[in-house]
PDB file of C-alpha atoms in Angstrom:
ATOM      1  CA  MET A   1       0.000   0.000   0.000  1.00 92.00           C
ATOM      2  CA  PRO A   2       1.585   3.318  -1.033  1.00 92.00           C
ATOM      3  CA  GLU A   3       1.751   6.012   1.645  1.00 95.00           C
ATOM      4  CA  PRO A   4       1.315   9.712   0.853  1.00 97.00           C
ATOM      5  CA  ALA A   5       4.230  11.985   1.717  1.00 97.00           C
ATOM      6  CA  ARG A   6       4.115  15.705   2.409  1.00 97.00           C
ATOM      7  CA  ASP A   7       1.537  17.554   0.267  1.00 97.00           C
ATOM      8  CA  GLU A   8       0.359  14.264  -1.269  1.00 97.00           C
ATOM      9  CA  ALA A   9      -2.895  12.330  -1.195  1.00 98.00           C
ATOM     10  CA  ARG A  10      -3.679   8.665  -1.707  1.00 98.00           C
ATOM     11  CA  VAL A  11      -6.662   7.886  -3.917  1.00 98.00           C
ATOM     12  CA  ARG A  12      -8.594   4.633  -4.197  1.00 98.00           C
ATOM     13  CA  MET A  13      -9.111   4.387  -7.941  1.00 98.00           C
ATOM     14  CA  LEU A  14     -12.621   3.746  -9.264  1.00 98.00           C
ATOM     15  CA  ALA A  15     -11.994   3.951 -13.015  1.00 98.00           C
ATOM     16  CA  THR A  16      -9.096   4.908 -15.269  1.00 98.00           C
ATOM     17  CA  PRO A  17      -9.106   5.067 -19.080  1.00 97.00           C
ATOM     18  CA  VAL A  18      -6.763   3.476 -21.601  1.00 97.00           C
ATOM     19  CA  ASN A  19      -5.613   6.524 -23.563  1.00 94.00           C
ATOM     20  CA  PRO A  20      -3.245   6.715 -26.558  1.00 90.00           C
ATOM     21  CA  SER A  21      -0.776   8.664 -24.397  1.00 90.00           C
ATOM     22  CA  ASP A  22      -0.731   5.779 -21.889  1.00 93.00           C
ATOM     23  CA  LEU A  23       0.209   3.310 -24.604  1.00 92.00           C
ATOM     24  CA  LEU A  24       2.887   5.585 -26.049  1.00 88.00           C
ATOM     25  CA  TYR A  25       4.344   5.815 -22.549  1.00 90.00           C
ATOM     26  CA  VAL A  26       4.309   2.034 -22.069  1.00 91.00           C
ATOM     27  CA  ARG A  27       6.087   1.598 -25.409  1.00 89.00           C
ATOM     28  CA  GLY A  28       8.759   4.155 -24.550  1.00 87.00           C
ATOM     29  CA  LEU A  29       7.564   6.594 -27.216  1.00 83.00           C
ATOM     30  CA  TYR A  30       6.093   9.348 -25.027  1.00 82.00           C
ATOM     31  CA  ALA A  31       8.674  12.106 -25.015  1.00 74.00           C
ATOM     32  CA  GLY A  32       6.931  14.194 -22.374  1.00 72.00           C
ATOM     33  CA  VAL A  33       7.528  11.804 -19.443  1.00 78.00           C
ATOM     34  CA  GLN A  34      10.570   9.551 -19.116  1.00 76.00           C
ATOM     35  CA  PRO A  35       9.845   6.477 -16.951  1.00 77.00           C
ATOM     36  CA  GLN A  36      11.963   5.632 -13.915  1.00 79.00           C
ATOM     37  CA  PHE A  37      11.676   1.874 -13.510  1.00 84.00           C
ATOM     38  CA  PRO A  38       9.705   0.242 -12.075  1.00 87.00           C
ATOM     39  CA  ALA A  39       7.281   2.588 -13.813  1.00 87.00           C
ATOM     40  CA  PRO A  40       3.516   2.417 -13.236  1.00 91.00           C
ATOM     41  CA  ALA A  41       1.222   3.613 -16.044  1.00 95.00           C
ATOM     42  CA  GLY A  42      -2.002   5.587 -16.329  1.00 96.00           C
ATOM     43  CA  PHE A  43      -2.255   9.381 -16.493  1.00 95.00           C
ATOM     44  CA  GLU A  44      -5.872  10.082 -15.520  1.00 96.00           C
ATOM     45  CA  GLY A  45      -8.877   8.614 -13.767  1.00 97.00           C
ATOM     46  CA  VAL A  46     -11.396   9.068 -10.976  1.00 98.00           C
ATOM     47  CA  GLY A  47     -11.278   7.894  -7.386  1.00 98.00           C
ATOM     48  CA  ILE A  48     -11.963   8.562  -3.710  1.00 98.00           C
ATOM     49  CA  VAL A  49      -9.409  10.329  -1.508  1.00 98.00           C
ATOM     50  CA  ASP A  50      -8.333   7.641   0.936  1.00 96.00           C
ATOM     51  CA  ALA A  51      -5.521   9.264   2.938  1.00 97.00           C
ATOM     52  CA  LEU A  52      -3.714  12.596   3.215  1.00 97.00           C
ATOM     53  CA  GLY A  53      -0.054  13.253   3.807  1.00 97.00           C
ATOM     54  CA  PRO A  54       1.216  16.028   6.076  1.00 96.00           C
ATOM     55  CA  GLU A  55       0.183  19.537   4.969  1.00 95.00           C
ATOM     56  CA  ALA A  56      -1.920  18.241   2.059  1.00 95.00           C
ATOM     57  CA  GLN A  57      -4.532  20.863   1.197  1.00 92.00           C
ATOM     58  CA  ASP A  58      -7.563  21.515  -1.033  1.00 89.00           C
ATOM     59  CA  VAL A  59      -9.058  17.992  -0.781  1.00 94.00           C
ATOM     60  CA  GLU A  60     -10.585  15.902   1.996  1.00 96.00           C
ATOM     61  CA  ARG A  61     -10.780  12.208   2.809  1.00 97.00           C
ATOM     62  CA  GLY A  62     -13.826  10.607   1.220  1.00 97.00           C
ATOM     63  CA  GLN A  63     -13.991  13.202  -1.559  1.00 97.00           C
ATOM     64  CA  ARG A  64     -14.443  11.993  -5.159  1.00 97.00           C
ATOM     65  CA  VAL A  65     -11.805  13.498  -7.423  1.00 97.00           C
ATOM     66  CA  SER A  66     -10.483  13.496 -10.954  1.00 97.00           C
ATOM     67  CA  VAL A  67      -6.908  12.243 -10.701  1.00 96.00           C
ATOM     68  CA  VAL A  68      -4.287  13.817 -12.964  1.00 91.00           C
ATOM     69  CA  ASN A  69      -1.151  11.716 -12.490  1.00 91.00           C
ATOM     70  CA  GLY A  70       1.619  13.442 -14.407  1.00 87.00           C
ATOM     71  CA  GLN A  71       4.163  10.685 -13.822  1.00 87.00           C
ATOM     72  CA  GLY A  72       1.782   7.781 -14.449  1.00 92.00           C
ATOM     73  CA  GLY A  73       0.377   5.347 -11.923  1.00 94.00           C
ATOM     74  CA  ASN A  74      -3.423   5.357 -12.154  1.00 97.00           C
ATOM     75  CA  TRP A  75      -3.642   1.826 -13.568  1.00 97.00           C
ATOM     76  CA  ALA A  76      -3.689   0.600  -9.984  1.00 97.00           C
ATOM     77  CA  GLU A  77      -5.983   0.047  -7.012  1.00 97.00           C
ATOM     78  CA  TYR A  78      -4.409   3.027  -5.218  1.00 97.00           C
ATOM     79  CA  ALA A  79      -2.437   5.996  -6.532  1.00 97.00           C
ATOM     80  CA  VAL A  80      -0.442   8.636  -4.649  1.00 97.00           C
ATOM     81  CA  VAL A  81      -0.284  12.078  -6.278  1.00 96.00           C
ATOM     82  CA  PRO A  82       0.296  15.693  -5.242  1.00 95.00           C
ATOM     83  CA  ALA A  83      -2.920  16.888  -3.600  1.00 95.00           C
ATOM     84  CA  ARG A  84      -2.882  20.060  -5.748  1.00 90.00           C
ATOM     85  CA  ASP A  85      -3.308  17.875  -8.873  1.00 90.00           C
ATOM     86  CA  LEU A  86      -6.653  16.463  -7.701  1.00 94.00           C
ATOM     87  CA  ILE A  87      -9.856  18.041  -8.988  1.00 94.00           C
ATOM     88  CA  PRO A  88     -13.036  17.619  -6.902  1.00 94.00           C
ATOM     89  CA  VAL A  89     -15.863  16.395  -9.138  1.00 94.00           C
ATOM     90  CA  ALA A  90     -19.513  17.323  -8.656  1.00 91.00           C
ATOM     91  CA  ALA A  91     -21.934  14.529  -7.781  1.00 92.00           C
ATOM     92  CA  ASP A  92     -23.890  14.949 -11.034  1.00 92.00           C
ATOM     93  CA  VAL A  93     -20.826  14.061 -13.167  1.00 93.00           C
ATOM     94  CA  PRO A  94     -20.847  10.243 -13.576  1.00 95.00           C
ATOM     95  CA  ASP A  95     -17.714   8.174 -12.914  1.00 96.00           C
ATOM     96  CA  GLU A  96     -17.220   7.355 -16.604  1.00 95.00           C
ATOM     97  CA  GLN A  97     -17.117  11.090 -17.390  1.00 96.00           C
ATOM     98  CA  ALA A  98     -14.973  11.997 -14.378  1.00 96.00           C
ATOM     99  CA  ALA A  99     -12.469   9.290 -15.361  1.00 97.00           C
ATOM    100  CA  SER A 100     -11.743  11.181 -18.606  1.00 96.00           C
ATOM    101  CA  PHE A 101     -12.302  14.641 -17.150  1.00 95.00           C
ATOM    102  CA  VAL A 102      -9.010  16.284 -18.105  1.00 95.00           C
ATOM    103  CA  ILE A 103      -6.900  15.045 -21.019  1.00 94.00           C
ATOM    104  CA  ASN A 104      -9.359  15.196 -23.910  1.00 96.00           C
ATOM    105  CA  PRO A 105     -11.695  17.965 -22.653  1.00 97.00           C
ATOM    106  CA  ALA A 106      -8.870  20.288 -21.563  1.00 96.00           C
ATOM    107  CA  SER A 107      -6.961  19.661 -24.799  1.00 96.00           C
ATOM    108  CA  ALA A 108     -10.022  20.482 -26.916  1.00 97.00           C
ATOM    109  CA  ILE A 109     -10.714  23.727 -25.028  1.00 97.00           C
ATOM    110  CA  LEU A 110      -7.107  24.908 -24.907  1.00 97.00           C
ATOM    111  CA  MET A 111      -6.367  24.122 -28.562  1.00 97.00           C
ATOM    112  CA  LEU A 112      -9.491  25.776 -29.974  1.00 97.00           C
ATOM    113  CA  ARG A 113     -10.019  28.671 -27.585  1.00 95.00           C
ATOM    114  CA  HIS A 114      -6.543  29.596 -26.380  1.00 94.00           C
ATOM    115  CA  VAL A 115      -3.679  28.323 -28.536  1.00 96.00           C
ATOM    116  CA  LEU A 116      -5.276  28.657 -31.979  1.00 97.00           C
ATOM    117  CA  ALA A 117      -8.087  30.990 -30.844  1.00 97.00           C
ATOM    118  CA  VAL A 118     -10.102  30.017 -33.924  1.00 98.00           C
ATOM    119  CA  PRO A 119     -12.482  32.868 -34.861  1.00 98.00           C
ATOM    120  CA  ARG A 120     -16.179  32.326 -35.471  1.00 97.00           C
ATOM    121  CA  GLY A 121     -16.903  31.411 -39.089  1.00 97.00           C
ATOM    122  CA  GLU A 122     -13.412  30.059 -39.868  1.00 98.00           C
ATOM    123  CA  TRP A 123     -12.666  26.542 -41.090  1.00 98.00           C
ATOM    124  CA  LEU A 124     -10.893  24.071 -38.773  1.00 98.00           C
ATOM    125  CA  LEU A 125      -9.424  20.884 -40.252  1.00 98.00           C
ATOM    126  CA  GLN A 126      -8.936  17.854 -38.014  1.00 98.00           C
ATOM    127  CA  SER A 127      -7.884  14.230 -38.419  1.00 98.00           C
ATOM    128  CA  ALA A 128      -9.038  11.201 -36.381  1.00 95.00           C
ATOM    129  CA  ALA A 129     -12.407  12.944 -36.257  1.00 96.00           C
ATOM    130  CA  GLY A 130     -14.210   9.815 -35.078  1.00 94.00           C
ATOM    131  CA  SER A 131     -12.134   9.582 -31.888  1.00 93.00           C
ATOM    132  CA  GLN A 132     -13.508  10.758 -28.558  1.00 94.00           C
ATOM    133  CA  ILE A 133     -11.572  14.034 -28.692  1.00 96.00           C
ATOM    134  CA  GLY A 134     -12.435  14.434 -32.381  1.00 97.00           C
ATOM    135  CA  ARG A 135     -16.125  14.280 -31.516  1.00 97.00           C
ATOM    136  CA  MET A 136     -15.620  16.771 -28.695  1.00 97.00           C
ATOM    137  CA  ILE A 137     -13.927  19.176 -31.097  1.00 98.00           C
ATOM    138  CA  ILE A 138     -16.830  18.906 -33.552  1.00 98.00           C
ATOM    139  CA  ARG A 139     -19.405  19.728 -30.861  1.00 98.00           C
ATOM    140  CA  LEU A 140     -17.278  22.473 -29.289  1.00 98.00           C
ATOM    141  CA  ALA A 141     -16.573  24.086 -32.660  1.00 98.00           C
ATOM    142  CA  SER A 142     -20.204  23.876 -33.733  1.00 97.00           C
ATOM    143  CA  ARG A 143     -21.306  25.676 -30.565  1.00 96.00           C
ATOM    144  CA  ALA A 144     -18.719  28.413 -31.212  1.00 97.00           C
ATOM    145  CA  GLY A 145     -19.738  28.885 -34.851  1.00 98.00           C
ATOM    146  CA  ILE A 146     -16.498  27.349 -36.178  1.00 98.00           C
ATOM    147  CA  ARG A 147     -16.852  25.260 -39.335  1.00 98.00           C
ATOM    148  CA  THR A 148     -15.080  21.886 -39.325  1.00 98.00           C
ATOM    149  CA  ILE A 149     -13.652  19.638 -42.010  1.00 98.00           C
ATOM    150  CA  ASN A 150     -13.176  16.195 -40.525  1.00 98.00           C
ATOM    151  CA  ILE A 151     -10.926  13.410 -41.815  1.00 98.00           C
ATOM    152  CA  VAL A 152     -11.895   9.768 -41.274  1.00 97.00           C
ATOM    153  CA  ARG A 153     -10.651   6.437 -42.586  1.00 93.00           C
ATOM    154  CA  ARG A 154     -13.969   4.617 -42.576  1.00 91.00           C
ATOM    155  CA  ARG A 155     -16.823   5.735 -44.826  1.00 93.00           C
ATOM    156  CA  GLU A 156     -19.377   4.420 -42.343  1.00 93.00           C
ATOM    157  CA  SER A 157     -18.261   7.137 -39.896  1.00 92.00           C
ATOM    158  CA  VAL A 158     -19.407  10.016 -42.123  1.00 96.00           C
ATOM    159  CA  ALA A 159     -23.124  10.104 -41.300  1.00 96.00           C
ATOM    160  CA  GLY A 160     -22.622   9.937 -37.549  1.00 95.00           C
ATOM    161  CA  LEU A 161     -20.183  12.845 -37.517  1.00 97.00           C
ATOM    162  CA  LYS A 162     -22.507  14.997 -39.592  1.00 97.00           C
ATOM    163  CA  GLU A 163     -25.254  14.300 -37.062  1.00 96.00           C
ATOM    164  CA  LEU A 164     -22.895  15.650 -34.357  1.00 95.00           C
ATOM    165  CA  GLY A 165     -22.535  18.921 -36.245  1.00 96.00           C
ATOM    166  CA  ALA A 166     -19.611  18.346 -38.627  1.00 98.00           C
ATOM    167  CA  ASP A 167     -19.847  20.716 -41.583  1.00 98.00           C
ATOM    168  CA  ALA A 168     -17.829  18.458 -43.887  1.00 98.00           C
ATOM    169  CA  VAL A 169     -16.381  14.946 -43.588  1.00 98.00           C
ATOM    170  CA  ILE A 170     -13.790  13.569 -45.999  1.00 97.00           C
ATOM    171  CA  VAL A 171     -12.542  10.000 -46.313  1.00 97.00           C
ATOM    172  CA  SER A 172      -8.765   9.781 -46.620  1.00 95.00           C
ATOM    173  CA  ALA A 173      -8.997   6.962 -49.183  1.00 94.00           C
ATOM    174  CA  ASP A 174     -10.924   9.208 -51.599  1.00 96.00           C
ATOM    175  CA  GLY A 175      -7.812  11.121 -52.656  1.00 96.00           C
ATOM    176  CA  PRO A 176      -5.148  13.509 -51.341  1.00 96.00           C
ATOM    177  CA  ILE A 177      -6.458  15.324 -48.274  1.00 97.00           C
ATOM    178  CA  ASP A 178      -5.208  18.727 -49.430  1.00 96.00           C
ATOM    179  CA  GLU A 179      -7.060  18.403 -52.734  1.00 97.00           C
ATOM    180  CA  GLN A 180     -10.277  17.347 -50.994  1.00 98.00           C
ATOM    181  CA  VAL A 181      -9.980  20.252 -48.545  1.00 98.00           C
ATOM    182  CA  ARG A 182      -9.516  22.834 -51.295  1.00 97.00           C
ATOM    183  CA  GLY A 183     -12.532  21.374 -53.041  1.00 97.00           C
ATOM    184  CA  ILE A 184     -14.514  22.525 -49.991  1.00 98.00           C
ATOM    185  CA  THR A 185     -12.827  25.789 -48.981  1.00 97.00           C
ATOM    186  CA  GLY A 186     -11.512  26.990 -52.324  1.00 96.00           C
ATOM    187  CA  PRO A 187      -7.872  27.343 -53.404  1.00 95.00           C
ATOM    188  CA  GLU A 188      -6.809  29.255 -50.287  1.00 95.00           C
ATOM    189  CA  GLY A 189      -7.073  26.215 -47.974  1.00 96.00           C
ATOM    190  CA  VAL A 190      -7.694  26.309 -44.216  1.00 98.00           C
ATOM    191  CA  ARG A 191      -6.176  28.643 -41.647  1.00 98.00           C
ATOM    192  CA  TYR A 192      -6.401  26.210 -38.720  1.00 98.00           C
ATOM    193  CA  ALA A 193      -5.779  22.484 -38.271  1.00 98.00           C
ATOM    194  CA  VAL A 194      -5.260  19.959 -35.457  1.00 98.00           C
ATOM    195  CA  ASP A 195      -3.707  16.539 -35.998  1.00 98.00           C
ATOM    196  CA  PRO A 196      -3.057  13.546 -33.698  1.00 96.00           C
ATOM    197  CA  VAL A 197      -2.129  11.172 -36.547  1.00 95.00           C
ATOM    198  CA  ALA A 198       1.068  12.526 -38.198  1.00 94.00           C
ATOM    199  CA  GLY A 199       2.625  10.547 -41.067  1.00 95.00           C
ATOM    200  CA  LYS A 200       1.015  10.841 -44.503  1.00 95.00           C
ATOM    201  CA  THR A 201      -2.164  12.316 -43.020  1.00 97.00           C
ATOM    202  CA  GLY A 202      -0.323  15.068 -41.181  1.00 96.00           C
ATOM    203  CA  THR A 203       1.820  15.812 -44.228  1.00 95.00           C
ATOM    204  CA  GLN A 204      -1.227  16.261 -46.469  1.00 96.00           C
ATOM    205  CA  MET A 205      -2.954  18.368 -43.818  1.00 97.00           C
ATOM    206  CA  PHE A 206       0.014  20.725 -43.738  1.00 95.00           C
ATOM    207  CA  LYS A 207      -0.254  21.046 -47.519  1.00 93.00           C
ATOM    208  CA  ALA A 208      -3.937  21.961 -47.070  1.00 96.00           C
ATOM    209  CA  LEU A 209      -3.058  25.035 -44.992  1.00 95.00           C
ATOM    210  CA  HIS A 210      -3.636  28.602 -46.091  1.00 95.00           C
ATOM    211  CA  GLU A 211      -0.333  30.390 -46.725  1.00 92.00           C
ATOM    212  CA  GLU A 212      -0.684  31.893 -43.230  1.00 94.00           C
ATOM    213  CA  GLY A 213      -2.197  28.780 -41.658  1.00 96.00           C
ATOM    214  CA  ARG A 214      -1.413  27.221 -38.278  1.00 97.00           C
ATOM    215  CA  MET A 215      -1.450  23.517 -37.455  1.00 97.00           C
ATOM    216  CA  LEU A 216      -1.164  21.831 -34.060  1.00 98.00           C
ATOM    217  CA  ALA A 217       0.219  18.292 -33.850  1.00 96.00           C
ATOM    218  CA  TYR A 218      -1.041  16.797 -30.579  1.00 95.00           C
ATOM    219  CA  GLY A 219      -0.247  13.123 -31.170  1.00 90.00           C
ATOM    220  CA  SER A 220       1.433  10.599 -33.441  1.00 88.00           C
ATOM    221  CA  LEU A 221      -0.894   7.649 -33.873  1.00 88.00           C
ATOM    222  CA  THR A 222       1.089   6.410 -36.872  1.00 89.00           C
ATOM    223  CA  GLY A 223       4.499   6.921 -35.284  1.00 85.00           C
ATOM    224  CA  GLU A 224       5.627   8.411 -38.597  1.00 91.00           C
ATOM    225  CA  PRO A 225       6.982  11.917 -39.347  1.00 90.00           C
ATOM    226  CA  ILE A 226       5.153  14.876 -40.834  1.00 91.00           C
ATOM    227  CA  GLN A 227       7.214  15.766 -43.900  1.00 89.00           C
ATOM    228  CA  VAL A 228       6.932  19.530 -43.853  1.00 85.00           C
ATOM    229  CA  GLY A 229       9.818  19.987 -46.293  1.00 73.00           C
ATOM    230  CA  ALA A 230       8.752  17.335 -48.782  1.00 71.00           C
ATOM    231  CA  ASN A 231       7.745  20.099 -51.192  1.00 74.00           C
ATOM    232  CA  PRO A 232       9.893  23.271 -50.939  1.00 75.00           C
ATOM    233  CA  ARG A 233       6.941  25.333 -52.133  1.00 73.00           C
ATOM    234  CA  TYR A 234       5.341  24.988 -48.694  1.00 69.00           C
ATOM    235  CA  ILE A 235       8.370  26.176 -46.701  1.00 70.00           C
ATOM    236  CA  LEU A 236       9.729  28.863 -49.046  1.00 72.00           C
ATOM    237  CA  ALA A 237       6.477  30.815 -49.429  1.00 71.00           C
ATOM    238  CA  GLY A 238       3.906  32.057 -46.963  1.00 76.00           C
ATOM    239  CA  ARG A 239       4.054  31.790 -43.200  1.00 87.00           C
ATOM    240  CA  ARG A 240       2.617  28.367 -42.435  1.00 91.00           C
ATOM    241  CA  VAL A 241       3.314  27.259 -38.875  1.00 93.00           C
ATOM    242  CA  LEU A 242       3.434  23.715 -37.491  1.00 94.00           C
ATOM    243  CA  GLU A 243       3.429  23.539 -33.691  1.00 95.00           C
ATOM    244  CA  VAL A 244       3.284  20.821 -31.068  1.00 95.00           C
ATOM    245  CA  PHE A 245       0.508  20.905 -28.464  1.00 96.00           C
ATOM    246  CA  TRP A 246       1.272  18.959 -25.282  1.00 91.00           C
ATOM    247  CA  LEU A 247      -1.184  19.234 -22.417  1.00 91.00           C
ATOM    248  CA  GLY A 248       1.591  18.404 -19.954  1.00 86.00           C
ATOM    249  CA  TYR A 249       3.234  21.691 -20.932  1.00 88.00           C
ATOM    250  CA  TRP A 250       0.126  23.872 -20.790  1.00 91.00           C
ATOM    251  CA  LEU A 251      -1.608  22.720 -17.594  1.00 87.00           C
ATOM    252  CA  PRO A 252       1.260  23.448 -15.158  1.00 85.00           C
ATOM    253  CA  ARG A 253       1.567  26.952 -16.619  1.00 89.00           C
ATOM    254  CA  LEU A 254      -2.002  27.898 -15.734  1.00 89.00           C
ATOM    255  CA  ASP A 255      -2.374  29.856 -12.527  1.00 88.00           C
ATOM    256  CA  ALA A 256      -4.850  28.716  -9.878  1.00 85.00           C
ATOM    257  CA  ASP A 257      -7.625  30.982 -11.143  1.00 91.00           C
ATOM    258  CA  SER A 258      -7.194  29.836 -14.757  1.00 92.00           C
ATOM    259  CA  ARG A 259      -7.172  26.172 -13.707  1.00 89.00           C
ATOM    260  CA  HIS A 260     -10.364  26.721 -11.703  1.00 90.00           C
ATOM    261  CA  LYS A 261     -12.074  28.409 -14.658  1.00 93.00           C
ATOM    262  CA  LEU A 262     -10.944  25.583 -16.971  1.00 94.00           C
ATOM    263  CA  THR A 263     -12.294  22.816 -14.721  1.00 92.00           C
ATOM    264  CA  ASP A 264     -15.573  24.704 -14.237  1.00 94.00           C
ATOM    265  CA  ALA A 265     -15.881  25.073 -18.014  1.00 95.00           C
ATOM    266  CA  ILE A 266     -15.196  21.358 -18.518  1.00 96.00           C
ATOM    267  CA  ALA A 267     -17.831  20.352 -15.946  1.00 94.00           C
ATOM    268  CA  GLY A 268     -20.421  22.602 -17.545  1.00 95.00           C
ATOM    269  CA  LEU A 269     -19.666  21.386 -21.060  1.00 96.00           C
ATOM    270  CA  ILE A 270     -19.835  17.759 -19.911  1.00 95.00           C
ATOM    271  CA  ARG A 271     -23.281  18.423 -18.427  1.00 94.00           C
ATOM    272  CA  ASP A 272     -24.317  19.988 -21.744  1.00 95.00           C
ATOM    273  CA  GLY A 273     -23.074  16.933 -23.678  1.00 95.00           C
ATOM    274  CA  ILE A 274     -20.432  18.968 -25.547  1.00 96.00           C
ATOM    275  CA  LEU A 275     -17.373  17.376 -23.916  1.00 96.00           C
ATOM    276  CA  GLU A 276     -19.043  14.083 -23.131  1.00 94.00           C
ATOM    277  CA  THR A 277     -16.939  10.915 -23.386  1.00 95.00           C
ATOM    278  CA  LYS A 278     -18.822   7.906 -24.689  1.00 93.00           C
ATOM    279  CA  PRO A 279     -18.138   5.043 -22.268  1.00 93.00           C
ATOM    280  CA  GLY A 280     -16.865   1.802 -23.739  1.00 94.00           C
ATOM    281  CA  ARG A 281     -16.118  -1.626 -22.329  1.00 96.00           C
ATOM    282  CA  ARG A 282     -14.808  -2.053 -18.784  1.00 97.00           C
ATOM    283  CA  TYR A 283     -12.005  -4.373 -17.716  1.00 97.00           C
ATOM    284  CA  SER A 284     -10.335  -5.379 -14.477  1.00 97.00           C
ATOM    285  CA  LEU A 285      -6.628  -4.724 -13.959  1.00 96.00           C
ATOM    286  CA  ASP A 286      -6.024  -8.461 -14.367  1.00 96.00           C
ATOM    287  CA  ASP A 287      -7.396  -8.235 -17.915  1.00 97.00           C
ATOM    288  CA  ILE A 288      -5.161  -5.361 -19.045  1.00 96.00           C
ATOM    289  CA  GLY A 289      -4.105  -7.191 -22.223  1.00 96.00           C
ATOM    290  CA  SER A 290      -7.684  -7.453 -23.458  1.00 97.00           C
ATOM    291  CA  ALA A 291      -8.317  -3.839 -22.467  1.00 97.00           C
ATOM    292  CA  VAL A 292      -5.391  -2.614 -24.580  1.00 97.00           C
ATOM    293  CA  SER A 293      -6.429  -4.765 -27.546  1.00 96.00           C
ATOM    294  CA  GLN A 294      -9.944  -3.308 -27.346  1.00 96.00           C
ATOM    295  CA  ALA A 295      -8.613   0.254 -26.999  1.00 95.00           C
ATOM    296  CA  GLU A 296      -6.610  -0.147 -30.226  1.00 92.00           C
ATOM    297  CA  LEU A 297      -9.412  -1.771 -32.190  1.00 89.00           C
ATOM    298  CA  VAL A 298     -10.354   0.227 -35.281  1.00 80.00           C
ATOM    299  CA  GLY A 299     -13.959   1.360 -35.098  1.00 77.00           C
ATOM    300  CA  LYS A 300     -14.385   0.574 -31.397  1.00 82.00           C
ATOM    301  CA  GLU A 301     -17.302   2.198 -29.597  1.00 83.00           C
ATOM    302  CA  GLY A 302     -16.446   4.351 -26.597  1.00 92.00           C
ATOM    303  CA  LYS A 303     -13.521   4.838 -24.208  1.00 95.00           C
ATOM    304  CA  VAL A 304     -12.114   1.676 -22.668  1.00 97.00           C
ATOM    305  CA  LEU A 305     -11.986   1.851 -18.868  1.00 97.00           C
ATOM    306  CA  LEU A 306     -10.082  -0.097 -16.244  1.00 98.00           C
ATOM    307  CA  THR A 307     -12.078  -0.555 -13.041  1.00 97.00           C
ATOM    308  CA  PRO A 308      -9.714  -1.519 -10.209  1.00 92.00           C
ATOM    309  CA  ALA A 309     -12.442  -1.542  -7.540  1.00 74.00           C
TER     310      ALA A 309
END
């Protein structure tokens, strides 16, 4: 049983998701956090505060909290984290939503509203649009009056995304992404894009940018590079910008008031169904292999959860 040290709290975990960032970490491909072995995994989840270390503040024993574990360790029955990293969760937010309270919702809000600050009426291009965060971005953009072009691999995903509010959905197999995008927006392309895929998809998305466009890479599902310089025309003209978005960089740089406003916004948008995470299958810790296989299944329905309790 882990014991909390000064300013730490121990949490009895109720549910913790299997996220792409968790699997990158396990495979040694997550540059943001370098494991110190033995290295537990799992960056977010929901649980009950079980014990407090000396001088731990802001949370109480018995309180249900969203657990942001920056070093990994939530795939466990109990996790010890700095008390300041715990977020009390209102009773009307279900466990399956509280388990995925931070990574996807905070990323969607920060990318659209703060980093890119996409204006109303502009086009936003995104890949992996059928993922949980892709669906959040569609709903969040639609509410803000931002038009979205959404890239999917499977044609059967198109109708469902349009029902969510997607303005346009393109299938990557139907031709070069940049050509399909310009068929929708006109020859100028899009000013804003977000991409968790990289590889060929990310490369073609960069080519779809307006000459003053900005693109955020927030993942690398393919593990392949974005070839920005493949065609000199796209680096010798215009002011296209490719940036990396990493939540682990942005969250610690928010002051207490900004963090409070962000978590309040997330809770409200979850209640409104905008940042809702569709729950998927649940697995025990003993069945972690099956949980990972399900999480990586193409076309799976919902977020896979581990339920230690």
